[in-house]
Coordinates of C-alpha atoms and ligand atoms in Angstrom, one line a residue:
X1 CA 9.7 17.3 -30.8
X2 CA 10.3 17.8 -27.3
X3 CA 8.9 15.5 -24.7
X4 CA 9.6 17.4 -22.2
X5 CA 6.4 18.0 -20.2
X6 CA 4.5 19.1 -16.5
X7 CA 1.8 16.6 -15.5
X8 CA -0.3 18.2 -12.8
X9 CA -1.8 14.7 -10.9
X10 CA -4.1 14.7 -8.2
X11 CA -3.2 11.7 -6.3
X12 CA -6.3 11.7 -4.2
X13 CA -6.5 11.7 -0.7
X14 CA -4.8 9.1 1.0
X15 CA -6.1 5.6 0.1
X16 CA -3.6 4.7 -2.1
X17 CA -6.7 3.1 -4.3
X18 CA -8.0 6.5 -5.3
X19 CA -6.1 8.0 -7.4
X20 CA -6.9 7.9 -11.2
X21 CA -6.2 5.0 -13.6
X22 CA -4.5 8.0 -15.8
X23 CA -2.2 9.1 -13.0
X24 CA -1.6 6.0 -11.9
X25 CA 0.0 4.9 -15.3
X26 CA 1.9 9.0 -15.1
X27 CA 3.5 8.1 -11.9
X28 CA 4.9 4.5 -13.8
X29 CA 6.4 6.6 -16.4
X30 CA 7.5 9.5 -14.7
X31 CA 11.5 10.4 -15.8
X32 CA 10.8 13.1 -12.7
X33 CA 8.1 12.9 -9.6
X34 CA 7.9 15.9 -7.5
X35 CA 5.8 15.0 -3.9
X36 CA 4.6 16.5 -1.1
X37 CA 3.4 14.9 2.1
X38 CA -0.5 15.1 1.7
X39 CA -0.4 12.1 -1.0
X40 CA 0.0 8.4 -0.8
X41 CA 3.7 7.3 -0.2
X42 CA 2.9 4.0 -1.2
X43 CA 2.3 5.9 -5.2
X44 CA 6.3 6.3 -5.0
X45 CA 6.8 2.6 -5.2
X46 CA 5.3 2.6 -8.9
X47 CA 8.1 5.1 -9.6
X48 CA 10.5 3.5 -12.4
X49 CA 13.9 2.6 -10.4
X50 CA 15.6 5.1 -12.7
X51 CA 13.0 8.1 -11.8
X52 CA 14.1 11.3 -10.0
X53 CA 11.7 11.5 -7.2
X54 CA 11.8 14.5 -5.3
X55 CA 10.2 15.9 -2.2
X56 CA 9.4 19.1 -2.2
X57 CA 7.6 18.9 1.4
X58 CA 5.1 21.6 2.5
X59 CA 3.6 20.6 6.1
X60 CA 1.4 23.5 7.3
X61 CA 4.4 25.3 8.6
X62 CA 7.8 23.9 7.5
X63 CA 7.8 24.5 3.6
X64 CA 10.3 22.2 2.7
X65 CA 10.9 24.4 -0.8
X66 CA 9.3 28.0 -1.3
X67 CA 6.2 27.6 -4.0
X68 CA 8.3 29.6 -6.4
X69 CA 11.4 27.1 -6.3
X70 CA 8.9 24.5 -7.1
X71 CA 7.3 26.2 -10.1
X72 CA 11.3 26.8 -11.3
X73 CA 11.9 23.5 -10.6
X74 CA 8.7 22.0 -13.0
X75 CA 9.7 24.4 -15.9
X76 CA 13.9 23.2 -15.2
X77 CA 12.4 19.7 -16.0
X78 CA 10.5 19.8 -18.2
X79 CA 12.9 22.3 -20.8
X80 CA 15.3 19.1 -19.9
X81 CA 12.6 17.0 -22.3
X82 CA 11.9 15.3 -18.7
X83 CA 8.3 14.0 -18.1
X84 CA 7.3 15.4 -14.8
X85 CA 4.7 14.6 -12.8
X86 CA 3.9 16.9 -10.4
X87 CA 2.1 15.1 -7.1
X88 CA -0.5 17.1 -5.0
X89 CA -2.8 15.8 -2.8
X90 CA -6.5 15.5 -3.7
X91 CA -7.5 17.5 -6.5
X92 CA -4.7 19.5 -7.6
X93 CA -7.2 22.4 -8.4
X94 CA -8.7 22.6 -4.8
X95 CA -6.5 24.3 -2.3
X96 CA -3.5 23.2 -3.6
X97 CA -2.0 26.0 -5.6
X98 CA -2.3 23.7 -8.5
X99 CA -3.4 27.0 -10.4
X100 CA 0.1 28.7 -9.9
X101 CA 1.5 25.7 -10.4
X102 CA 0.5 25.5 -14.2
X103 CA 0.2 29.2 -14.6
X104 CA 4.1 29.5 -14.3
X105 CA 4.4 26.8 -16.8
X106 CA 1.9 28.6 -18.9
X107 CA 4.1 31.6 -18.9
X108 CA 7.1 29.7 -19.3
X109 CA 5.9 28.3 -22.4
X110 CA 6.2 24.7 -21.2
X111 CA 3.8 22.3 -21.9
X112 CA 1.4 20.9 -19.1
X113 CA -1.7 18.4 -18.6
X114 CA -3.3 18.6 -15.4
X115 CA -5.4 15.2 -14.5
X116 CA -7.9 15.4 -12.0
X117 CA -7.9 14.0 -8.6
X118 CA -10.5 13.1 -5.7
X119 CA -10.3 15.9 -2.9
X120 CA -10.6 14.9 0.9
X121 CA -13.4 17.9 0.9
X122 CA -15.6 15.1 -1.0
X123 CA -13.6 11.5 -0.4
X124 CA -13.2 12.0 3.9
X125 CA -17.1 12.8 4.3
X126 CA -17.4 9.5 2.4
X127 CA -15.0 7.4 4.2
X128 CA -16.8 8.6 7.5
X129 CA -20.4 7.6 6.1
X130 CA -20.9 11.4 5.7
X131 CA -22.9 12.4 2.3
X132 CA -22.0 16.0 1.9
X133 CA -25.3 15.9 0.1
X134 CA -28.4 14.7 0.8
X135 CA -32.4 14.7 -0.5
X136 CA -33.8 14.9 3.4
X137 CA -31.2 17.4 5.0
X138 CA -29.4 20.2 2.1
X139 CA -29.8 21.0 -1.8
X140 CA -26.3 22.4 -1.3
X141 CA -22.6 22.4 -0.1
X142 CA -19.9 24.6 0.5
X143 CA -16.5 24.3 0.3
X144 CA -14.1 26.7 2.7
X145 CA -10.4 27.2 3.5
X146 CA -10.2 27.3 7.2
X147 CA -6.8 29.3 7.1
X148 CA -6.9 32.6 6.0
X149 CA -3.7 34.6 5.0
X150 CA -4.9 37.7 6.8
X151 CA -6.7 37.2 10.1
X152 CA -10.0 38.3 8.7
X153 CA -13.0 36.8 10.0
X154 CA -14.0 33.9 8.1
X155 CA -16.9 34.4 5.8
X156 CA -19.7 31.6 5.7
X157 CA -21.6 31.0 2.7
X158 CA -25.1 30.0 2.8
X159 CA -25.2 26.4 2.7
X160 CA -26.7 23.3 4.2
X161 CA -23.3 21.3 4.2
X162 CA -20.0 23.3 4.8
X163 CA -16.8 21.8 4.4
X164 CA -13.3 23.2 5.9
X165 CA -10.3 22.1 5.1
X166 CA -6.7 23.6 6.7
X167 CA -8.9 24.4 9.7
X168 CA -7.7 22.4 12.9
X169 CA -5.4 25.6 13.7
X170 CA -8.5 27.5 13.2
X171 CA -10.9 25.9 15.2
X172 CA -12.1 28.3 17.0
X173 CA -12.4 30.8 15.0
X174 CA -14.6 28.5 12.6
X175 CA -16.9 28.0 15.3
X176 CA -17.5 31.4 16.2
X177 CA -18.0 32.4 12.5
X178 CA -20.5 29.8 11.7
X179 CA -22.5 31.0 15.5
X180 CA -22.2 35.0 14.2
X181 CA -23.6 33.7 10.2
X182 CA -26.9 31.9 12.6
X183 CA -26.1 28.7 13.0
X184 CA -27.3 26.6 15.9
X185 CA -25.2 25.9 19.1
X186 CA -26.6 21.9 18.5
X187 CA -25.6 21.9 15.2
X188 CA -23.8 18.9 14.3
X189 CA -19.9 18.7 13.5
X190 CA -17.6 16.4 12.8
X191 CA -13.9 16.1 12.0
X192 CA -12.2 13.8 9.6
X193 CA -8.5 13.3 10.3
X194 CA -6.2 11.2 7.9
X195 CA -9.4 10.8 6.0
X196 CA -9.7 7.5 3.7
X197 CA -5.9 6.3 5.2
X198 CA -5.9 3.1 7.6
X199 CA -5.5 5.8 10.4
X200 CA -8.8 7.6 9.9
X201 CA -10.3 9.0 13.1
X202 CA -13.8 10.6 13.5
X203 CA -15.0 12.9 16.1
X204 CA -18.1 14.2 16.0
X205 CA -19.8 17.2 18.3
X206 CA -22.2 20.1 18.2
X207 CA -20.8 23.7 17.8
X208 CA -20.9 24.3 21.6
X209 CA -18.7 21.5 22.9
X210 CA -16.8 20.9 19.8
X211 CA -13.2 22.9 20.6
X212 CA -13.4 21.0 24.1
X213 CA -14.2 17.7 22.3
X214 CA -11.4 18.2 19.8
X215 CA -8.7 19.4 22.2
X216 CA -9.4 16.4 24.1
X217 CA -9.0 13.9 21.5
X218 CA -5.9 15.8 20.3
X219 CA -6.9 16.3 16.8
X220 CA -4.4 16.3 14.0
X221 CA -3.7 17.5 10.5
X222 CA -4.8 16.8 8.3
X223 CA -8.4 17.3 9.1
X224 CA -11.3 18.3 7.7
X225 CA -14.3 19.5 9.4
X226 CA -17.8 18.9 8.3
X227 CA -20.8 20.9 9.6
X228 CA -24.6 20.3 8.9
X229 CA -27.5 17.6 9.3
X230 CA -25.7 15.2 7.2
X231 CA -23.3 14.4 10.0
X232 CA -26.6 12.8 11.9
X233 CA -26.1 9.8 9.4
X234 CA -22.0 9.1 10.5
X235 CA -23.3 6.8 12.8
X236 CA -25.5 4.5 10.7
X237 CA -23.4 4.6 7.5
X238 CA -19.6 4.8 9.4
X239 CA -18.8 1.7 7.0
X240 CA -14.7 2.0 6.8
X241 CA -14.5 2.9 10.5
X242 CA -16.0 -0.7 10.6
X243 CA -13.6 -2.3 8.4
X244 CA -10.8 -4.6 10.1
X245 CA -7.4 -3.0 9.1
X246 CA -4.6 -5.7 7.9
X247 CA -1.0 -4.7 8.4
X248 CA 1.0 -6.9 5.2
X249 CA 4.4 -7.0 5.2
X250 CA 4.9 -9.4 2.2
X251 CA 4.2 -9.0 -1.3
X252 CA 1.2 -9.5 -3.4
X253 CA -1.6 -7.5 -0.7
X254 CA -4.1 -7.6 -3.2
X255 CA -4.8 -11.4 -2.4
X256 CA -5.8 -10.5 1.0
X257 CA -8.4 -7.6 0.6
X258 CA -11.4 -10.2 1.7
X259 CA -9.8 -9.8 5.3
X260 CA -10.0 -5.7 5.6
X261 CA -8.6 -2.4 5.0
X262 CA -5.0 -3.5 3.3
X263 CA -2.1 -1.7 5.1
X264 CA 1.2 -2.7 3.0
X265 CA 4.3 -1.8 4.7
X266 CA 7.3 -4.4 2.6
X267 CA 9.4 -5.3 5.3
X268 CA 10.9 -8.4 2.7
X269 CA 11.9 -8.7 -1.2
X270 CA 12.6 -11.5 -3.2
X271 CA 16.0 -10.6 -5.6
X272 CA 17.3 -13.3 -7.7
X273 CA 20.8 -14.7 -7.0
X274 CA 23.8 -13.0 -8.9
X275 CA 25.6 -16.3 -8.8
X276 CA 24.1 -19.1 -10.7
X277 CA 26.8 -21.7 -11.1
X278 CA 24.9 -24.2 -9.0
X279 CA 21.4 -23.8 -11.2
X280 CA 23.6 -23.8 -14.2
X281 CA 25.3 -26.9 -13.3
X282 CA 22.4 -28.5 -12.6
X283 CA 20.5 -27.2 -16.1
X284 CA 23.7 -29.3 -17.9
X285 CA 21.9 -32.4 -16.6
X286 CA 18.5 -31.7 -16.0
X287 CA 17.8 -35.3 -17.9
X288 CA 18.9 -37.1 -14.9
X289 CA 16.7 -35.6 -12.9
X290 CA 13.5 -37.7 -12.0
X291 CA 11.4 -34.9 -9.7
X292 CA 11.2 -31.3 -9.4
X293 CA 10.1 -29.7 -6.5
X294 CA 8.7 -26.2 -6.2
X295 CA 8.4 -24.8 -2.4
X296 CA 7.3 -21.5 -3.6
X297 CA 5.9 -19.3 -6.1
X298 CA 9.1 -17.4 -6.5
X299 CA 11.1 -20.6 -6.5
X300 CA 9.1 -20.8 -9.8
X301 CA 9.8 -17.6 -11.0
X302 CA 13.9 -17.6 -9.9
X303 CA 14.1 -20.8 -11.6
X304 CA 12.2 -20.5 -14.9
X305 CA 13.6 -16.6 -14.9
X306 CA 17.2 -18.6 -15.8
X307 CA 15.9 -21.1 -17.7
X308 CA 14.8 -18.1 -20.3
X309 CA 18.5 -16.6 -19.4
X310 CA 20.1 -19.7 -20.9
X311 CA 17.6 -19.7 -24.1
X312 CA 15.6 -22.7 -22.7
X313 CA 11.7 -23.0 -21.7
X314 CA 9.5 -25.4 -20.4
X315 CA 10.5 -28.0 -22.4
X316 CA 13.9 -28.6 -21.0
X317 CA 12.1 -30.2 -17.9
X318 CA 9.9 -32.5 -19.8
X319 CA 11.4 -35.3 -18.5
X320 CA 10.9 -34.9 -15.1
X321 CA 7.7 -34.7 -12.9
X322 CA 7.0 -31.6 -10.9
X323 CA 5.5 -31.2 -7.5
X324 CA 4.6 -28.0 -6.2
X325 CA 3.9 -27.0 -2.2
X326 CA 0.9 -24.8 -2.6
X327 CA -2.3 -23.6 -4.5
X328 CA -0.4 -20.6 -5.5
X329 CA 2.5 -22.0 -6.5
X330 CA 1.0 -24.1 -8.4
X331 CA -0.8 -21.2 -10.3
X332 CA 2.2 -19.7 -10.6
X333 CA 3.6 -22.4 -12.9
X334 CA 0.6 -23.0 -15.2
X335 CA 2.0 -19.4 -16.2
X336 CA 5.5 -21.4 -17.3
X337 CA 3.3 -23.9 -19.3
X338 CA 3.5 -26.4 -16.3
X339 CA 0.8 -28.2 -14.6
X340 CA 2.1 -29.6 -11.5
X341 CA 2.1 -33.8 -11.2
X342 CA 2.2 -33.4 -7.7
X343 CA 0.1 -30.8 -5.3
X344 CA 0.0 -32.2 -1.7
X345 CA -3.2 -31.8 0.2
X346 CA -1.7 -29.7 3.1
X347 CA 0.5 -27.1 2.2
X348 CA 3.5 -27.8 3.9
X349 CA 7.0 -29.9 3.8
X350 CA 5.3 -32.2 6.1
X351 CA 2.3 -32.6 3.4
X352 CA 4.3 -33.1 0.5
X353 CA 6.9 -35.4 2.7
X354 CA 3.4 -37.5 3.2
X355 CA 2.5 -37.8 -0.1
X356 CA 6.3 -38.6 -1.1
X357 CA 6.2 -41.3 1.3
X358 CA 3.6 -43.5 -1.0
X359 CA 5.5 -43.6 -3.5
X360 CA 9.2 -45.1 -4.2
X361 CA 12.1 -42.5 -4.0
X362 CA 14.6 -44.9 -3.2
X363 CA 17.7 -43.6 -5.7
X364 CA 15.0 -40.8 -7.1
X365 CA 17.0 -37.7 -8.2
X366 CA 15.2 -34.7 -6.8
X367 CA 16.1 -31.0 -7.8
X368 CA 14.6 -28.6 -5.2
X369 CA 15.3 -24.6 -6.4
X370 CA 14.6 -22.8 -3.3
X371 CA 15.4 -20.0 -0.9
X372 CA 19.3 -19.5 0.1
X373 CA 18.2 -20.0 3.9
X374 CA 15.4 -22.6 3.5
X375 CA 14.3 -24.9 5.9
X376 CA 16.3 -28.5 5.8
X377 CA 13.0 -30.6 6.9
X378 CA 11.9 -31.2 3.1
X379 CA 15.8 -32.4 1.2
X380 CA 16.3 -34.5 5.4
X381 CA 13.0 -36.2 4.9
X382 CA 13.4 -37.0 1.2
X383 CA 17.2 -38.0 1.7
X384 CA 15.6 -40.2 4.8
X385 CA 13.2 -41.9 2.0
X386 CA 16.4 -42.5 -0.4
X387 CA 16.2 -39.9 -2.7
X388 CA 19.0 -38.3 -3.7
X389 CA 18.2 -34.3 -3.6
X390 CA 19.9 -31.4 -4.9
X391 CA 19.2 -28.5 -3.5
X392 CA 19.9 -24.9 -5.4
X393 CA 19.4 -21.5 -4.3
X394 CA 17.8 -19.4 -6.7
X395 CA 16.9 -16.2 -4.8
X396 CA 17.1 -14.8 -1.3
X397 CA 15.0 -12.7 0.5
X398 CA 16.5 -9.5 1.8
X399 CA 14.8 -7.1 4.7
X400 CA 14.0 -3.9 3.4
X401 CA 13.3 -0.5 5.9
X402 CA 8.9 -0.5 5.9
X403 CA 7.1 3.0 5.5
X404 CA 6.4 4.2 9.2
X405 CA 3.0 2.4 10.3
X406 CA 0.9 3.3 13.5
X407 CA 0.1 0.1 14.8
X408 CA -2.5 1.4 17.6
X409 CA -4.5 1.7 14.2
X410 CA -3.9 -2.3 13.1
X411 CA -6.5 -4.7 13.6
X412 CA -4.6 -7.5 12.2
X413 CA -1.5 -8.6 11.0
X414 CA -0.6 -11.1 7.9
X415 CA 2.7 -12.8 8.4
X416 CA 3.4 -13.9 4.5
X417 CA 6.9 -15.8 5.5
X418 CA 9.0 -16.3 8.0
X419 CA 11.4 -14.0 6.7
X420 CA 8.9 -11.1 7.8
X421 CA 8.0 -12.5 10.9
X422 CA 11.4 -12.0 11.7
X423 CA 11.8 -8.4 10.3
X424 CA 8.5 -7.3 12.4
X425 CA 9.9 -8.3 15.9
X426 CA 13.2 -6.9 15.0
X427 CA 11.6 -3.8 14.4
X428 CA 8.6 -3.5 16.7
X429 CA 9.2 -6.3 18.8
X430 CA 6.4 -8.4 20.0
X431 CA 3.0 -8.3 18.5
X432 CA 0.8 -5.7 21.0
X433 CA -1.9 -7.7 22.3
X434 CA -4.9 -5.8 20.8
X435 CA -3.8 -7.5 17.3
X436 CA -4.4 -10.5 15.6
X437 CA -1.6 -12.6 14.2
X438 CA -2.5 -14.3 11.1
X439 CA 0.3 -16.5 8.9
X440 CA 0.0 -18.4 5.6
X441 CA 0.5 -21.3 6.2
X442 CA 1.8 -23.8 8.6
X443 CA 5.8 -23.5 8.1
X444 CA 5.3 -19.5 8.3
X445 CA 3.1 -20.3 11.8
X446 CA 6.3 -22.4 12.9
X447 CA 8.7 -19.7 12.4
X448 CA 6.5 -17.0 13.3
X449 CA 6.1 -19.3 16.6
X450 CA 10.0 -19.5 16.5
X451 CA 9.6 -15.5 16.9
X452 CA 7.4 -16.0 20.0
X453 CA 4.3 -14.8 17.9
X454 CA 1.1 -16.8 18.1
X455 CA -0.6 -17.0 14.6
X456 CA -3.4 -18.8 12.9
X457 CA -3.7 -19.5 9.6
X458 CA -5.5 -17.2 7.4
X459 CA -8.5 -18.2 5.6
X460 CA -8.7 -17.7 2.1
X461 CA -10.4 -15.7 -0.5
X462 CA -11.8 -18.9 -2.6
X463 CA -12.6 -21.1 0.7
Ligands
SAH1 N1 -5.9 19.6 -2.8 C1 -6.2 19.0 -1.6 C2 -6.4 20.0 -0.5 C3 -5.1 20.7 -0.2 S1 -5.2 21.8 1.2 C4 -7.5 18.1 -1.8 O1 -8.2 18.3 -2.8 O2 -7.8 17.3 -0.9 C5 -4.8 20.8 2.5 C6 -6.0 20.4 3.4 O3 -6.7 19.4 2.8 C7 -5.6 19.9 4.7 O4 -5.4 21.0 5.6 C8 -6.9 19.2 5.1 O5 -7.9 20.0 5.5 C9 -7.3 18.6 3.8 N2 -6.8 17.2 3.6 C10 -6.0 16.7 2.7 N3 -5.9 15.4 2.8 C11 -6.7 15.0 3.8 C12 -7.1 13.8 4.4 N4 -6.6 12.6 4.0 N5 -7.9 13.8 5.4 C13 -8.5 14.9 5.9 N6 -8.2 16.1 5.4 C14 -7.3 16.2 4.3

């Protein structure tokens, strides 16, 4: 039986967090991803390396591909025995010509699923501490395109909560249609721009001074506007607009949620080195070693990634003790089976160097699987207590290009290494002063300082 098949996914509005656990697990298995701008970029990085992942664009005015190209485009797939997802913002049904979407493959005999999505009509009220219902203020809302193909008048339903969306060209005309239906010059508005993403803006107004208001602050797409009482309760209930925003440019962001409003933009990736002759070398003797040192989690991964290679596990190191630079590294390893001998109270070279110095290294064999460019304090200060250390590269990190990022719209900033501390001021320069610079721990604050960026150390989730 063919395979070959159209998933129709809404990915939600923006926060990458929103889409559904059933298109989240489409978009990992995708053979083919069609996008267009209104989703979360960031949903591209789940893509299997091997994926086709096209954009098939659609700004408000510059259609990157004619609607009917797409629809060819699905069925082309999908008689290929492809599994396509098909990527629309929101809800694919609301707005988004999901409908022709599916009706073409309908037609074409090809088989489709279509997997629901949260719209901005419902999700950027929320994220502005707007309910689009409420007991007090409206039994009812209304949802309404703000763009028109033919220059009609717009028509206003009866409703106590009206929603536009694709209105900011039209904002005008919006205004004077819901002021000819009876609505109140003091009637409260408000518009929600990049709703739910880190870059969220809210204006509010009343009909009369809104287009002024909104001109003024420059309003972008996409927007949505919101009219009614509800938009009273923006100001009490504004609970994201509240929420520090944390630009991370490591790995792992979902460590630091405690400290805001995640904004990951990779500017750094780990990739395991090609040439292992000096890990191998060392894995022919790994009896004469007395210590093992881990500076890293992915030291720990790079490491026992080869031993597996070479048929080996844990127990090839059972002679040796293991110390470990970190809470996290040290978590890491319990996954290998080990539990580290060694985890020095401060989280640093100098800490472990410390801790090193009670006991007797003279003649001590130390291996130390690290970075390619590491820092030579830890092998210098155990060479200058008599150990004899072998240092082996098992991975590098290597700068990769980061997603565009706004940073008038960054609270704070989460250097996770020094290799990314670096990568930032080559690519913004300094950090702007309304920031906050925040580092792991005290070798990233050195380099980071190195960099000519002023960073404390980030407090913890479990402190
Ligand atoms: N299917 C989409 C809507 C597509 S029509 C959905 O369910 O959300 C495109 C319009 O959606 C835009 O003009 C804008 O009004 C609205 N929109 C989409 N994403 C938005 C966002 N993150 N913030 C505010 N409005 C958004």
């Amino acid at each position: 039986m063919s395979k070959g098949k159209v998933y129709l996914v809404g990915s939600g509005p923006g926060d990458v967090g929103l889409i559904t656990v059933k298109g989240y697990e489409l978009v990992r298995q995708a053979d083919v991803i069609l996008y267009d701008h209104l989703m979360p970029m960031e949903l591209l990085q789940l893509a299997r390396e091997d994926a086709e992942v096209i954009s098939v664009g659609k700004f408000a005015s510059k259609h990157t591909m004619s609607q009917e190209r797409i629809n060819a485009l699905l069925i082309e797939k999908a008689a290929d025995n492809k599994v396509v997802v098909r990527l629309k913002g929101g809800d694919p049904f609301v707005f988004g010509r999901g409908g022709e979407e599916v009706e073409a493959c309908a037609e074409a005999g090809v088989d489709f699923e279509i997997i629901p999505g949260i719209t901005s009509a419902l999700s950027a009220p929320t994220y502005a501490g707007i309910p689009p219902t409420h007991r007090d203020f409206t039994a009812n809302i209304a949802i309404v395109t703000g763009h028109r193909r033919d220059e009609k008048e717009l028509e206003i339903p009866n409703a106590g909560t009206i929603v536009f969306l694709m209105g900011v060209a039209n904002i005008q005309k919006i205004i004077d249609s819901l002021l000819k239906a009876g609505w109140s010059p003091q009637a409260k508005i408000a518009a929600v721009e990049n709703g739910t993403r880190y870059n969220q803006r809210v204006i509010t107004g009343t009909l009369e001074n809104f287009v002024r208001t909104v001109r003024q602050e420059k309003l972008g797409t996409p927007a949505i506007f919101i009219v009614g009482k509800v938009v009273g309760l923006h100001e009490k209930l504004n609970w994201f607009g509240r929420k520090p925003r944390v630009l991370v440019l490591g790995t792992h962001p979902e460590k630091y949620t405690h400290l805001g409003t995640i904004v990951h933009r990779p500017m750094v990736k780990c990739v395991g080195l090609e040439d292992c002759s000096q890990l191998e070398k060392a894995l022919e003797q790994l009896e004469t070693f007395n210590w093992l040192i881990f500076t890293s989690a992915n030291g720990a991964k790079y490491f026992f990634d080869r031993l597996k290679c070479k048929g080996l596990d844990a127990r090839a190191i059972a002679s040796m003790k293991v110390a470990a630079i970190g809470k996290t590294t040290a978590k890491r390893l319990t996954a290998f089976g080990i539990v580290a001998d060694l985890v020095p109270e401060r989280e640093s070279s100098a800490g472990l160097l410390e801790e090193f110095g009670a006991l007797d290294m003279m003649n001590k064999k130390v291996l130390l699987p690290q970075a390619r460019v590491a820092s030579e304090e830890l092998p210098e200060g155990l060479a200058g207590l008599g150990a004899v250390v072998e240092e082996i590269a098992v991975y590098e990190t290597v700068e990769i290009e980061p997603a565009d990022v706004d940073l008038e719209h960054i609270d704070k900033i989460l250097f996770t290494s020094g290799s990314t501390a670096r990568a930032f001021v080559k690519k913004f320069g300094q950090v702007p002063a309304h920031i906050k610079a925040y580092c792991l721990g005290e070798p990233t604050q050195a380099s980071a300082k190195k960099h000519g960026i002023e960073a404390e150390i980030v407090p913890r989730k479990d402190d």
